[in-house]
Amino acid sequence: MKHITSRDNPHFKQLNKLAHSSRERRKAGLMLLDGVHLLDAGARLDEVLVAAGAVDKPEIAAWLAAHGEAKVLCLADGLFNELATVDTPSGIMALAPLPQPAGAPRHDVDCILLDGVQDPGNLGSILRPGLVAARPACWPGRPFPLRHP
């Protein structure tokens, strides 16, 4: 496990750009996942970021032990919190490839297309009725990381 403690570290600077710029994420083809549940959701993880103070939390320690092959970067707590775009970071995040669309939306079925959603809560409010109505959805991503409640 590598450690970063300095804000001047070039890799941290790149991570900071990815965390706070949708343009940088699109350019890199990456998204930020926050929390153990999303890390286990099946996406290929390019890099796992963990806060130094969270390494010993039982859920995070168990995840790290079960995924010894993962490329893990341990960040000083202050640096980790700088990358987090939520009020209460979980202590573990990962960079994963942005999902690629399977193709253009079909025009012969109903679907929900989302762009520019500012708040993850709004996203849930939009998608839940769509799920009830059994409508597929396409979400290109926003500055907020994906996060499991």
Short mmCIF file of N, CA, C and O in Angstrom, two decimals:
data_model
loop_
_atom_site.label_atom_id
_atom_site.label_comp_id
_atom_site.label_asym_id
_atom_site.label_seq_id
_atom_site.Cartn_x
_atom_site.Cartn_y
_atom_site.Cartn_z
N MET A 1 0.86 -1.17 0.00
CA MET A 1 0.00 0.00 0.00
C MET A 1 0.90 1.24 0.00
O MET A 1 1.76 1.37 0.85
N LYS A 2 0.69 2.10 -0.98
CA LYS A 2 1.45 3.35 -1.03
C LYS A 2 0.75 4.39 -0.16
O LYS A 2 -0.45 4.34 0.04
N HIS A 3 1.54 5.36 0.31
CA HIS A 3 1.00 6.42 1.17
C HIS A 3 1.31 7.78 0.55
O HIS A 3 2.39 7.99 0.02
N ILE A 4 0.34 8.67 0.65
CA ILE A 4 0.56 10.06 0.25
C ILE A 4 0.18 10.95 1.42
O ILE A 4 -0.92 10.85 1.96
N THR A 5 1.12 11.82 1.81
CA THR A 5 0.86 12.73 2.93
C THR A 5 0.98 14.20 2.53
O THR A 5 0.68 15.07 3.31
N SER A 6 1.41 14.44 1.28
CA SER A 6 1.64 15.81 0.85
C SER A 6 0.69 16.24 -0.26
O SER A 6 0.50 15.52 -1.24
N ARG A 7 0.15 17.40 -0.11
CA ARG A 7 -0.73 18.02 -1.11
C ARG A 7 0.04 18.31 -2.41
O ARG A 7 -0.54 18.45 -3.46
N ASP A 8 1.36 18.38 -2.31
CA ASP A 8 2.21 18.68 -3.47
C ASP A 8 2.53 17.45 -4.31
O ASP A 8 3.16 17.57 -5.36
N ASN A 9 2.12 16.29 -3.86
CA ASN A 9 2.37 15.06 -4.60
C ASN A 9 1.66 15.12 -5.96
O ASN A 9 0.46 15.42 -6.01
N PRO A 10 2.36 14.86 -7.07
CA PRO A 10 1.74 14.96 -8.40
C PRO A 10 0.53 14.02 -8.58
O PRO A 10 -0.45 14.39 -9.24
N HIS A 11 0.60 12.83 -7.99
CA HIS A 11 -0.54 11.91 -8.12
C HIS A 11 -1.76 12.45 -7.38
O HIS A 11 -2.88 12.35 -7.87
N PHE A 12 -1.53 13.03 -6.19
CA PHE A 12 -2.64 13.62 -5.46
C PHE A 12 -3.26 14.77 -6.25
O PHE A 12 -4.48 14.92 -6.30
N LYS A 13 -2.42 15.58 -6.88
CA LYS A 13 -2.94 16.70 -7.68
C LYS A 13 -3.83 16.19 -8.80
O LYS A 13 -4.89 16.76 -9.08
N GLN A 14 -3.44 15.09 -9.44
CA GLN A 14 -4.26 14.51 -10.50
C GLN A 14 -5.56 13.95 -9.93
O GLN A 14 -6.63 14.13 -10.51
N LEU A 15 -5.50 13.28 -8.79
CA LEU A 15 -6.71 12.77 -8.14
C LEU A 15 -7.66 13.91 -7.78
O LEU A 15 -8.88 13.79 -7.95
N ASN A 16 -7.11 15.02 -7.32
CA ASN A 16 -7.93 16.17 -6.95
C ASN A 16 -8.66 16.72 -8.17
O ASN A 16 -9.83 17.09 -8.10
N LYS A 17 -7.97 16.77 -9.30
CA LYS A 17 -8.62 17.22 -10.54
C LYS A 17 -9.76 16.28 -10.91
O LYS A 17 -10.85 16.71 -11.28
N LEU A 18 -9.51 14.97 -10.82
CA LEU A 18 -10.55 13.99 -11.15
C LEU A 18 -11.75 14.10 -10.21
O LEU A 18 -12.89 14.01 -10.64
N ALA A 19 -11.46 14.32 -8.93
CA ALA A 19 -12.55 14.38 -7.95
C ALA A 19 -13.45 15.59 -8.13
O ALA A 19 -14.64 15.53 -7.84
N HIS A 20 -12.89 16.69 -8.64
CA HIS A 20 -13.66 17.93 -8.67
C HIS A 20 -13.95 18.48 -10.06
O HIS A 20 -14.49 19.58 -10.17
N SER A 21 -13.61 17.73 -11.10
CA SER A 21 -13.85 18.23 -12.45
C SER A 21 -14.46 17.14 -13.32
O SER A 21 -13.81 16.13 -13.63
N SER A 22 -15.72 17.34 -13.72
CA SER A 22 -16.35 16.36 -14.59
C SER A 22 -15.63 16.27 -15.93
O SER A 22 -15.56 15.21 -16.53
N ARG A 23 -15.06 17.38 -16.38
CA ARG A 23 -14.29 17.36 -17.63
C ARG A 23 -13.09 16.42 -17.51
O ARG A 23 -12.81 15.63 -18.41
N GLU A 24 -12.38 16.51 -16.38
CA GLU A 24 -11.23 15.63 -16.17
C GLU A 24 -11.66 14.16 -16.09
O GLU A 24 -10.97 13.28 -16.62
N ARG A 25 -12.80 13.90 -15.43
CA ARG A 25 -13.28 12.52 -15.34
C ARG A 25 -13.66 11.99 -16.72
O ARG A 25 -13.35 10.85 -17.06
N ARG A 26 -14.36 12.81 -17.50
CA ARG A 26 -14.72 12.36 -18.86
C ARG A 26 -13.47 12.12 -19.69
O ARG A 26 -13.38 11.14 -20.43
N LYS A 27 -12.50 13.04 -19.59
CA LYS A 27 -11.26 12.91 -20.36
C LYS A 27 -10.52 11.62 -19.98
O LYS A 27 -10.01 10.92 -20.84
N ALA A 28 -10.49 11.32 -18.68
CA ALA A 28 -9.81 10.12 -18.20
C ALA A 28 -10.67 8.87 -18.33
O ALA A 28 -10.17 7.75 -18.23
N GLY A 29 -12.00 9.06 -18.52
CA GLY A 29 -12.91 7.92 -18.61
C GLY A 29 -13.10 7.23 -17.28
O GLY A 29 -13.31 6.02 -17.21
N LEU A 30 -13.06 8.01 -16.18
CA LEU A 30 -13.15 7.44 -14.83
C LEU A 30 -14.29 8.05 -14.03
O LEU A 30 -14.70 9.19 -14.28
N MET A 31 -14.78 7.30 -13.06
CA MET A 31 -15.76 7.80 -12.10
C MET A 31 -15.25 7.47 -10.71
O MET A 31 -14.38 6.61 -10.53
N LEU A 32 -15.78 8.16 -9.71
CA LEU A 32 -15.37 7.98 -8.32
C LEU A 32 -16.50 7.29 -7.57
O LEU A 32 -17.64 7.75 -7.59
N LEU A 33 -16.18 6.17 -6.95
CA LEU A 33 -17.16 5.41 -6.16
C LEU A 33 -16.82 5.59 -4.70
O LEU A 33 -15.66 5.49 -4.31
N ASP A 34 -17.82 5.81 -3.86
CA ASP A 34 -17.59 6.04 -2.43
C ASP A 34 -18.31 4.97 -1.62
O ASP A 34 -19.52 4.82 -1.73
N GLY A 35 -17.57 4.24 -0.82
CA GLY A 35 -18.17 3.26 0.09
C GLY A 35 -17.93 1.82 -0.35
O GLY A 35 -17.87 1.51 -1.53
N VAL A 36 -17.81 0.94 0.63
CA VAL A 36 -17.53 -0.47 0.41
C VAL A 36 -18.57 -1.12 -0.50
O VAL A 36 -18.23 -1.92 -1.37
N HIS A 37 -19.85 -0.79 -0.31
CA HIS A 37 -20.90 -1.44 -1.08
C HIS A 37 -20.74 -1.17 -2.58
O HIS A 37 -20.93 -2.07 -3.40
N LEU A 38 -20.38 0.03 -2.94
CA LEU A 38 -20.18 0.33 -4.36
C LEU A 38 -18.89 -0.29 -4.89
O LEU A 38 -18.83 -0.69 -6.05
N LEU A 39 -17.88 -0.37 -4.06
CA LEU A 39 -16.65 -1.01 -4.49
C LEU A 39 -16.91 -2.49 -4.80
O LEU A 39 -16.25 -3.08 -5.65
N ASP A 40 -17.89 -3.08 -4.11
CA ASP A 40 -18.24 -4.48 -4.33
C ASP A 40 -19.31 -4.67 -5.40
O ASP A 40 -19.73 -5.79 -5.64
N ALA A 41 -19.73 -3.59 -6.05
CA ALA A 41 -20.84 -3.68 -7.00
C ALA A 41 -20.46 -4.34 -8.32
O ALA A 41 -21.33 -4.61 -9.14
N GLY A 42 -19.20 -4.61 -8.55
CA GLY A 42 -18.81 -5.35 -9.74
C GLY A 42 -18.02 -4.56 -10.77
O GLY A 42 -17.58 -5.13 -11.76
N ALA A 43 -17.84 -3.28 -10.56
CA ALA A 43 -17.04 -2.49 -11.51
C ALA A 43 -15.57 -2.87 -11.36
O ALA A 43 -15.12 -3.25 -10.27
N ARG A 44 -14.83 -2.77 -12.45
CA ARG A 44 -13.38 -2.96 -12.39
C ARG A 44 -12.80 -1.72 -11.70
O ARG A 44 -13.07 -0.60 -12.10
N LEU A 45 -12.03 -1.92 -10.65
CA LEU A 45 -11.48 -0.81 -9.88
C LEU A 45 -10.05 -0.54 -10.32
O LEU A 45 -9.20 -1.42 -10.26
N ASP A 46 -9.79 0.68 -10.79
CA ASP A 46 -8.43 1.05 -11.21
C ASP A 46 -7.54 1.34 -10.01
O ASP A 46 -6.37 0.98 -10.00
N GLU A 47 -8.10 2.01 -9.02
CA GLU A 47 -7.31 2.38 -7.85
C GLU A 47 -8.25 2.60 -6.68
O GLU A 47 -9.30 3.22 -6.83
N VAL A 48 -7.88 2.09 -5.52
CA VAL A 48 -8.67 2.25 -4.30
C VAL A 48 -7.98 3.28 -3.44
O VAL A 48 -6.76 3.24 -3.24
N LEU A 49 -8.75 4.24 -2.93
CA LEU A 49 -8.23 5.30 -2.07
C LEU A 49 -8.81 5.10 -0.68
O LEU A 49 -10.02 4.96 -0.53
N VAL A 50 -7.96 5.08 0.31
CA VAL A 50 -8.43 4.89 1.67
C VAL A 50 -7.82 5.96 2.56
O VAL A 50 -6.66 6.34 2.40
N ALA A 51 -8.62 6.48 3.48
CA ALA A 51 -8.14 7.46 4.46
C ALA A 51 -7.31 6.73 5.51
O ALA A 51 -7.68 5.64 5.96
N ALA A 52 -6.19 7.32 5.90
CA ALA A 52 -5.31 6.69 6.88
C ALA A 52 -6.06 6.35 8.17
O ALA A 52 -5.86 5.27 8.75
N GLY A 53 -6.95 7.22 8.59
CA GLY A 53 -7.71 6.98 9.82
C GLY A 53 -8.81 5.96 9.67
O GLY A 53 -9.43 5.56 10.66
N ALA A 54 -9.09 5.50 8.44
CA ALA A 54 -10.18 4.55 8.22
C ALA A 54 -9.66 3.13 7.96
O ALA A 54 -10.46 2.19 7.90
N VAL A 55 -8.36 2.97 7.83
CA VAL A 55 -7.79 1.65 7.50
C VAL A 55 -8.20 0.60 8.52
O VAL A 55 -8.41 -0.56 8.17
N ASP A 56 -8.32 0.98 9.78
CA ASP A 56 -8.64 0.01 10.83
C ASP A 56 -10.13 -0.11 11.12
O ASP A 56 -10.52 -0.91 11.98
N LYS A 57 -10.98 0.64 10.42
CA LYS A 57 -12.43 0.45 10.59
C LYS A 57 -12.76 -0.97 10.14
O LYS A 57 -12.29 -1.41 9.09
N PRO A 58 -13.57 -1.70 10.90
CA PRO A 58 -13.81 -3.11 10.59
C PRO A 58 -14.26 -3.37 9.15
O PRO A 58 -13.72 -4.27 8.50
N GLU A 59 -15.21 -2.62 8.65
CA GLU A 59 -15.73 -2.87 7.31
C GLU A 59 -14.65 -2.62 6.25
O GLU A 59 -14.50 -3.38 5.29
N ILE A 60 -13.88 -1.56 6.42
CA ILE A 60 -12.83 -1.23 5.45
C ILE A 60 -11.66 -2.20 5.57
O ILE A 60 -11.13 -2.69 4.57
N ALA A 61 -11.27 -2.53 6.79
CA ALA A 61 -10.18 -3.50 7.00
C ALA A 61 -10.55 -4.85 6.38
O ALA A 61 -9.71 -5.50 5.75
N ALA A 62 -11.79 -5.28 6.55
CA ALA A 62 -12.23 -6.55 5.97
C ALA A 62 -12.20 -6.48 4.45
O ALA A 62 -11.79 -7.44 3.78
N TRP A 63 -12.63 -5.35 3.88
CA TRP A 63 -12.61 -5.21 2.42
C TRP A 63 -11.17 -5.27 1.90
O TRP A 63 -10.89 -5.96 0.94
N LEU A 64 -10.28 -4.55 2.56
CA LEU A 64 -8.88 -4.54 2.14
C LEU A 64 -8.26 -5.94 2.24
O LEU A 64 -7.52 -6.36 1.35
N ALA A 65 -8.58 -6.67 3.31
CA ALA A 65 -8.05 -8.02 3.48
C ALA A 65 -8.58 -8.96 2.40
O ALA A 65 -7.84 -9.82 1.90
N ALA A 66 -9.84 -8.79 2.02
CA ALA A 66 -10.45 -9.66 1.01
C ALA A 66 -10.01 -9.32 -0.41
O ALA A 66 -10.19 -10.12 -1.32
N HIS A 67 -9.45 -8.13 -0.60
CA HIS A 67 -9.06 -7.69 -1.94
C HIS A 67 -7.59 -7.30 -1.96
O HIS A 67 -7.21 -6.21 -2.38
N GLY A 68 -6.75 -8.23 -1.51
CA GLY A 68 -5.32 -7.98 -1.42
C GLY A 68 -4.67 -7.63 -2.75
O GLY A 68 -3.61 -7.01 -2.77
N GLU A 69 -5.31 -8.00 -3.86
CA GLU A 69 -4.73 -7.72 -5.18
C GLU A 69 -5.01 -6.29 -5.64
O GLU A 69 -4.44 -5.83 -6.63
N ALA A 70 -5.89 -5.58 -4.95
CA ALA A 70 -6.27 -4.23 -5.37
C ALA A 70 -5.10 -3.25 -5.23
O ALA A 70 -4.28 -3.36 -4.31
N LYS A 71 -5.03 -2.31 -6.14
CA LYS A 71 -4.04 -1.23 -6.05
C LYS A 71 -4.60 -0.20 -5.05
O LYS A 71 -5.58 0.48 -5.34
N VAL A 72 -4.01 -0.12 -3.88
CA VAL A 72 -4.53 0.72 -2.80
C VAL A 72 -3.57 1.87 -2.51
O VAL A 72 -2.36 1.68 -2.41
N LEU A 73 -4.15 3.04 -2.38
CA LEU A 73 -3.40 4.24 -2.04
C LEU A 73 -3.96 4.79 -0.74
O LEU A 73 -5.15 5.07 -0.64
N CYS A 74 -3.12 4.89 0.28
CA CYS A 74 -3.53 5.41 1.58
C CYS A 74 -3.21 6.90 1.62
O CYS A 74 -2.07 7.31 1.41
N LEU A 75 -4.23 7.70 1.89
CA LEU A 75 -4.07 9.15 1.93
C LEU A 75 -4.22 9.66 3.36
O LEU A 75 -5.06 9.16 4.11
N ALA A 76 -3.43 10.66 3.70
CA ALA A 76 -3.63 11.34 4.99
C ALA A 76 -5.09 11.78 5.05
O ALA A 76 -5.68 12.13 4.03
N ASP A 77 -5.67 11.75 6.23
CA ASP A 77 -7.09 12.05 6.37
C ASP A 77 -7.49 13.38 5.73
O ASP A 77 -8.52 13.47 5.04
N GLY A 78 -6.69 14.41 5.93
CA GLY A 78 -7.01 15.72 5.34
C GLY A 78 -7.02 15.68 3.82
O GLY A 78 -7.87 16.30 3.18
N LEU A 79 -6.10 14.93 3.23
CA LEU A 79 -6.05 14.81 1.78
C LEU A 79 -7.26 14.02 1.27
O LEU A 79 -7.87 14.38 0.26
N PHE A 80 -7.58 12.94 1.96
CA PHE A 80 -8.75 12.14 1.57
C PHE A 80 -10.01 13.01 1.61
O PHE A 80 -10.82 12.98 0.68
N ASN A 81 -10.15 13.79 2.67
CA ASN A 81 -11.33 14.65 2.80
C ASN A 81 -11.39 15.72 1.72
O ASN A 81 -12.47 16.14 1.33
N GLU A 82 -10.23 16.16 1.24
CA GLU A 82 -10.20 17.12 0.13
C GLU A 82 -10.77 16.50 -1.14
O GLU A 82 -11.40 17.18 -1.95
N LEU A 83 -10.53 15.21 -1.33
CA LEU A 83 -11.03 14.54 -2.52
C LEU A 83 -12.52 14.24 -2.43
O LEU A 83 -13.21 14.19 -3.44
N ALA A 84 -13.00 14.02 -1.21
CA ALA A 84 -14.40 13.66 -1.02
C ALA A 84 -15.31 14.83 -1.40
O ALA A 84 -15.02 15.98 -1.07
N THR A 85 -16.37 14.51 -2.09
CA THR A 85 -17.34 15.54 -2.48
C THR A 85 -18.66 15.37 -1.73
O THR A 85 -19.68 15.90 -2.14
N VAL A 86 -18.62 14.61 -0.64
CA VAL A 86 -19.78 14.45 0.23
C VAL A 86 -19.42 14.96 1.62
O VAL A 86 -18.24 15.04 1.97
N ASP A 87 -20.42 15.30 2.41
CA ASP A 87 -20.17 15.85 3.74
C ASP A 87 -19.52 14.84 4.69
O ASP A 87 -18.70 15.19 5.52
N THR A 88 -19.93 13.58 4.57
CA THR A 88 -19.42 12.55 5.47
C THR A 88 -18.81 11.42 4.64
O THR A 88 -19.48 10.46 4.29
N PRO A 89 -17.53 11.54 4.30
CA PRO A 89 -16.91 10.48 3.49
C PRO A 89 -16.87 9.16 4.25
O PRO A 89 -16.76 9.13 5.47
N SER A 90 -16.95 8.07 3.51
CA SER A 90 -16.98 6.74 4.12
C SER A 90 -15.60 6.28 4.58
O SER A 90 -15.49 5.37 5.38
N GLY A 91 -14.54 6.87 4.03
CA GLY A 91 -13.19 6.45 4.36
C GLY A 91 -12.55 5.60 3.28
O GLY A 91 -11.35 5.33 3.32
N ILE A 92 -13.35 5.20 2.29
CA ILE A 92 -12.81 4.42 1.18
C ILE A 92 -13.53 4.82 -0.11
O ILE A 92 -14.76 4.99 -0.13
N MET A 93 -12.75 5.05 -1.15
CA MET A 93 -13.29 5.39 -2.47
C MET A 93 -12.47 4.62 -3.51
O MET A 93 -11.41 4.08 -3.19
N ALA A 94 -12.96 4.60 -4.72
CA ALA A 94 -12.20 3.96 -5.80
C ALA A 94 -12.47 4.67 -7.11
O ALA A 94 -13.54 5.24 -7.32
N LEU A 95 -11.47 4.62 -7.96
CA LEU A 95 -11.62 5.09 -9.33
C LEU A 95 -11.95 3.87 -10.18
O LEU A 95 -11.28 2.83 -10.08
N ALA A 96 -12.97 4.00 -11.00
CA ALA A 96 -13.40 2.92 -11.88
C ALA A 96 -13.73 3.50 -13.24
O ALA A 96 -14.07 4.69 -13.35
N PRO A 97 -13.64 2.69 -14.29
CA PRO A 97 -13.97 3.20 -15.62
C PRO A 97 -15.43 3.63 -15.70
O PRO A 97 -16.31 2.99 -15.12
N LEU A 98 -15.67 4.72 -16.41
CA LEU A 98 -17.04 5.14 -16.67
C LEU A 98 -17.72 4.07 -17.50
O LEU A 98 -17.13 3.54 -18.44
N PRO A 99 -18.96 3.74 -17.19
CA PRO A 99 -19.67 2.77 -18.02
C PRO A 99 -19.86 3.33 -19.43
O PRO A 99 -20.12 4.52 -19.59
N GLN A 100 -19.70 2.47 -20.41
CA GLN A 100 -19.90 2.89 -21.79
C GLN A 100 -21.31 2.50 -22.22
O GLN A 100 -21.76 1.40 -21.93
N PRO A 101 -22.00 3.41 -22.88
CA PRO A 101 -23.35 3.09 -23.32
C PRO A 101 -23.35 1.90 -24.28
O PRO A 101 -22.41 1.73 -25.07
N ALA A 102 -24.38 1.09 -24.18
CA ALA A 102 -24.50 -0.07 -25.05
C ALA A 102 -24.87 0.34 -26.46
O ALA A 102 -24.84 -0.46 -27.37
N GLY A 103 -25.24 1.57 -26.64
CA GLY A 103 -25.64 2.08 -27.95
C GLY A 103 -26.52 3.29 -27.76
O GLY A 103 -26.77 3.73 -26.64
N ALA A 104 -26.99 3.84 -28.84
CA ALA A 104 -27.88 5.00 -28.77
C ALA A 104 -29.20 4.58 -28.14
O ALA A 104 -29.63 3.44 -28.27
N PRO A 105 -29.85 5.53 -27.41
CA PRO A 105 -31.16 5.21 -26.84
C PRO A 105 -32.12 4.79 -27.95
O PRO A 105 -32.12 5.34 -29.04
N ARG A 106 -32.92 3.81 -27.64
CA ARG A 106 -33.93 3.36 -28.61
C ARG A 106 -35.09 4.35 -28.59
O ARG A 106 -35.47 4.85 -27.55
N HIS A 107 -35.63 4.61 -29.75
CA HIS A 107 -36.74 5.55 -29.85
C HIS A 107 -38.10 4.86 -29.82
O HIS A 107 -39.13 5.52 -29.81
N ASP A 108 -38.09 3.54 -29.78
CA ASP A 108 -39.35 2.81 -29.77
C ASP A 108 -39.77 2.38 -28.36
O ASP A 108 -40.75 1.68 -28.19
N VAL A 109 -39.00 2.79 -27.34
CA VAL A 109 -39.35 2.49 -25.94
C VAL A 109 -39.16 3.75 -25.11
O VAL A 109 -38.43 4.66 -25.48
N ASP A 110 -39.84 3.78 -23.98
CA ASP A 110 -39.65 4.89 -23.04
C ASP A 110 -38.38 4.67 -22.24
O ASP A 110 -38.01 3.54 -21.91
N CYS A 111 -37.69 5.76 -21.95
CA CYS A 111 -36.52 5.66 -21.08
C CYS A 111 -36.33 7.01 -20.40
O CYS A 111 -36.95 8.00 -20.76
N ILE A 112 -35.46 7.03 -19.41
CA ILE A 112 -35.14 8.26 -18.69
C ILE A 112 -33.69 8.59 -19.01
O ILE A 112 -32.79 7.79 -18.77
N LEU A 113 -33.45 9.76 -19.57
CA LEU A 113 -32.09 10.21 -19.86
C LEU A 113 -31.78 11.36 -18.91
O LEU A 113 -32.56 12.30 -18.80
N LEU A 114 -30.65 11.28 -18.23
CA LEU A 114 -30.31 12.29 -17.24
C LEU A 114 -29.00 12.98 -17.61
O LEU A 114 -28.05 12.33 -18.03
N ASP A 115 -28.98 14.28 -17.40
CA ASP A 115 -27.75 15.04 -17.60
C ASP A 115 -27.83 16.28 -16.73
O ASP A 115 -28.88 16.92 -16.65
N GLY A 116 -26.77 16.60 -16.07
CA GLY A 116 -26.72 17.82 -15.27
C GLY A 116 -27.45 17.73 -13.94
O GLY A 116 -27.80 18.75 -13.36
N VAL A 117 -27.66 16.53 -13.42
CA VAL A 117 -28.30 16.39 -12.11
C VAL A 117 -27.32 16.89 -11.06
O VAL A 117 -26.19 16.41 -10.97
N GLN A 118 -27.72 17.87 -10.26
CA GLN A 118 -26.82 18.52 -9.32
C GLN A 118 -26.68 17.80 -7.98
O GLN A 118 -25.69 17.93 -7.31
N ASP A 119 -27.69 17.05 -7.60
CA ASP A 119 -27.73 16.49 -6.26
C ASP A 119 -28.07 15.00 -6.33
O ASP A 119 -29.04 14.62 -6.99
N PRO A 120 -27.29 14.14 -5.67
CA PRO A 120 -27.59 12.71 -5.70
C PRO A 120 -29.00 12.39 -5.20
O PRO A 120 -29.62 11.45 -5.67
N GLY A 121 -29.53 13.19 -4.26
CA GLY A 121 -30.90 12.98 -3.79
C GLY A 121 -31.91 13.18 -4.90
O GLY A 121 -32.90 12.46 -5.01
N ASN A 122 -31.64 14.17 -5.75
CA ASN A 122 -32.53 14.39 -6.89
C ASN A 122 -32.47 13.20 -7.85
O ASN A 122 -33.48 12.82 -8.44
N LEU A 123 -31.29 12.63 -8.00
CA LEU A 123 -31.14 11.47 -8.88
C LEU A 123 -32.05 10.34 -8.40
O LEU A 123 -32.77 9.73 -9.19
N GLY A 124 -32.02 10.06 -7.10
CA GLY A 124 -32.87 9.01 -6.56
C GLY A 124 -34.34 9.31 -6.76
O GLY A 124 -35.14 8.44 -7.11
N SER A 125 -34.72 10.58 -6.58
CA SER A 125 -36.11 10.97 -6.76
C SER A 125 -36.57 10.78 -8.20
O SER A 125 -37.74 10.53 -8.46
N ILE A 126 -35.64 10.92 -9.12
CA ILE A 126 -35.98 10.74 -10.54
C ILE A 126 -36.01 9.26 -10.91
O ILE A 126 -36.90 8.79 -11.61
N LEU A 127 -35.04 8.50 -10.42
CA LEU A 127 -34.93 7.10 -10.83
C LEU A 127 -35.95 6.17 -10.17
O LEU A 127 -36.40 5.22 -10.80
N ARG A 128 -36.32 6.43 -8.91
CA ARG A 128 -37.26 5.53 -8.24
C ARG A 128 -38.58 5.38 -8.99
O ARG A 128 -39.02 4.25 -9.22
N PRO A 129 -39.23 6.47 -9.41
CA PRO A 129 -40.47 6.28 -10.19
C PRO A 129 -40.21 5.55 -11.51
O PRO A 129 -41.04 4.78 -11.97
N GLY A 130 -39.04 5.79 -12.10
CA GLY A 130 -38.70 5.08 -13.34
C GLY A 130 -38.56 3.59 -13.10
O GLY A 130 -38.97 2.78 -13.93
N LEU A 131 -37.98 3.22 -11.95
CA LEU A 131 -37.85 1.80 -11.63
C LEU A 131 -39.22 1.16 -11.41
O LEU A 131 -39.47 0.04 -11.82
N VAL A 132 -40.11 1.91 -10.74
CA VAL A 132 -41.46 1.41 -10.52
C VAL A 132 -42.17 1.20 -11.86
O VAL A 132 -42.88 0.23 -12.06
N ALA A 133 -41.94 2.12 -12.79
CA ALA A 133 -42.56 2.02 -14.11
C ALA A 133 -41.75 1.12 -15.04
O ALA A 133 -42.08 0.99 -16.22
N ALA A 134 -40.69 0.51 -14.54
CA ALA A 134 -39.83 -0.39 -15.31
C ALA A 134 -39.25 0.29 -16.54
O ALA A 134 -39.26 -0.24 -17.63
N ARG A 135 -38.72 1.52 -16.34
CA ARG A 135 -38.08 2.25 -17.43
C ARG A 135 -36.58 2.23 -17.23
O ARG A 135 -36.09 2.53 -16.14
N PRO A 136 -35.82 1.89 -18.27
CA PRO A 136 -34.36 1.94 -18.14
C PRO A 136 -33.88 3.38 -18.03
O PRO A 136 -34.59 4.30 -18.40
N ALA A 137 -32.71 3.57 -17.50
CA ALA A 137 -32.16 4.92 -17.33
C ALA A 137 -30.73 4.98 -17.82
O ALA A 137 -30.01 3.99 -17.79
N CYS A 138 -30.31 6.14 -18.24
CA CYS A 138 -28.94 6.39 -18.66
C CYS A 138 -28.47 7.63 -17.93
O CYS A 138 -29.08 8.68 -18.01
N TRP A 139 -27.36 7.50 -17.17
CA TRP A 139 -26.84 8.63 -16.40
C TRP A 139 -25.38 8.84 -16.75
O TRP A 139 -24.54 8.00 -16.47
N PRO A 140 -25.03 9.97 -17.38
CA PRO A 140 -23.65 10.18 -17.81
C PRO A 140 -22.68 10.56 -16.70
O PRO A 140 -21.49 10.62 -16.93
N GLY A 141 -23.14 10.84 -15.52
CA GLY A 141 -22.24 11.14 -14.41
C GLY A 141 -22.23 12.60 -14.04
O GLY A 141 -22.54 13.47 -14.83
N ARG A 142 -21.89 12.87 -12.77
CA ARG A 142 -21.84 14.23 -12.23
C ARG A 142 -20.65 14.34 -11.30
O ARG A 142 -20.03 13.35 -10.98
N PRO A 143 -20.39 15.54 -10.78
CA PRO A 143 -19.26 15.71 -9.86
C PRO A 143 -19.38 14.90 -8.58
O PRO A 143 -18.38 14.55 -7.99
N PHE A 144 -20.61 14.60 -8.13
CA PHE A 144 -20.74 13.83 -6.92
C PHE A 144 -20.34 12.40 -7.19
O PHE A 144 -20.65 11.84 -8.23
N PRO A 145 -19.66 11.74 -6.24
CA PRO A 145 -19.32 10.35 -6.46
C PRO A 145 -20.57 9.50 -6.31
O PRO A 145 -21.53 9.90 -5.67
N LEU A 146 -20.53 8.33 -6.91
CA LEU A 146 -21.59 7.38 -6.64
C LEU A 146 -21.41 6.91 -5.21
O LEU A 146 -20.30 6.70 -4.75
N ARG A 147 -22.50 6.77 -4.52
CA ARG A 147 -22.41 6.40 -3.11
C ARG A 147 -23.59 5.55 -2.73
O ARG A 147 -24.72 5.85 -3.05
N HIS A 148 -23.32 4.46 -2.04
CA HIS A 148 -24.37 3.60 -1.54
C HIS A 148 -24.81 4.13 -0.19
O HIS A 148 -23.97 4.44 0.66
N PRO A 149 -26.11 4.24 0.07
CA PRO A 149 -26.56 4.78 1.36
C PRO A 149 -26.16 3.92 2.53
O PRO A 149 -25.93 2.79 2.45
#
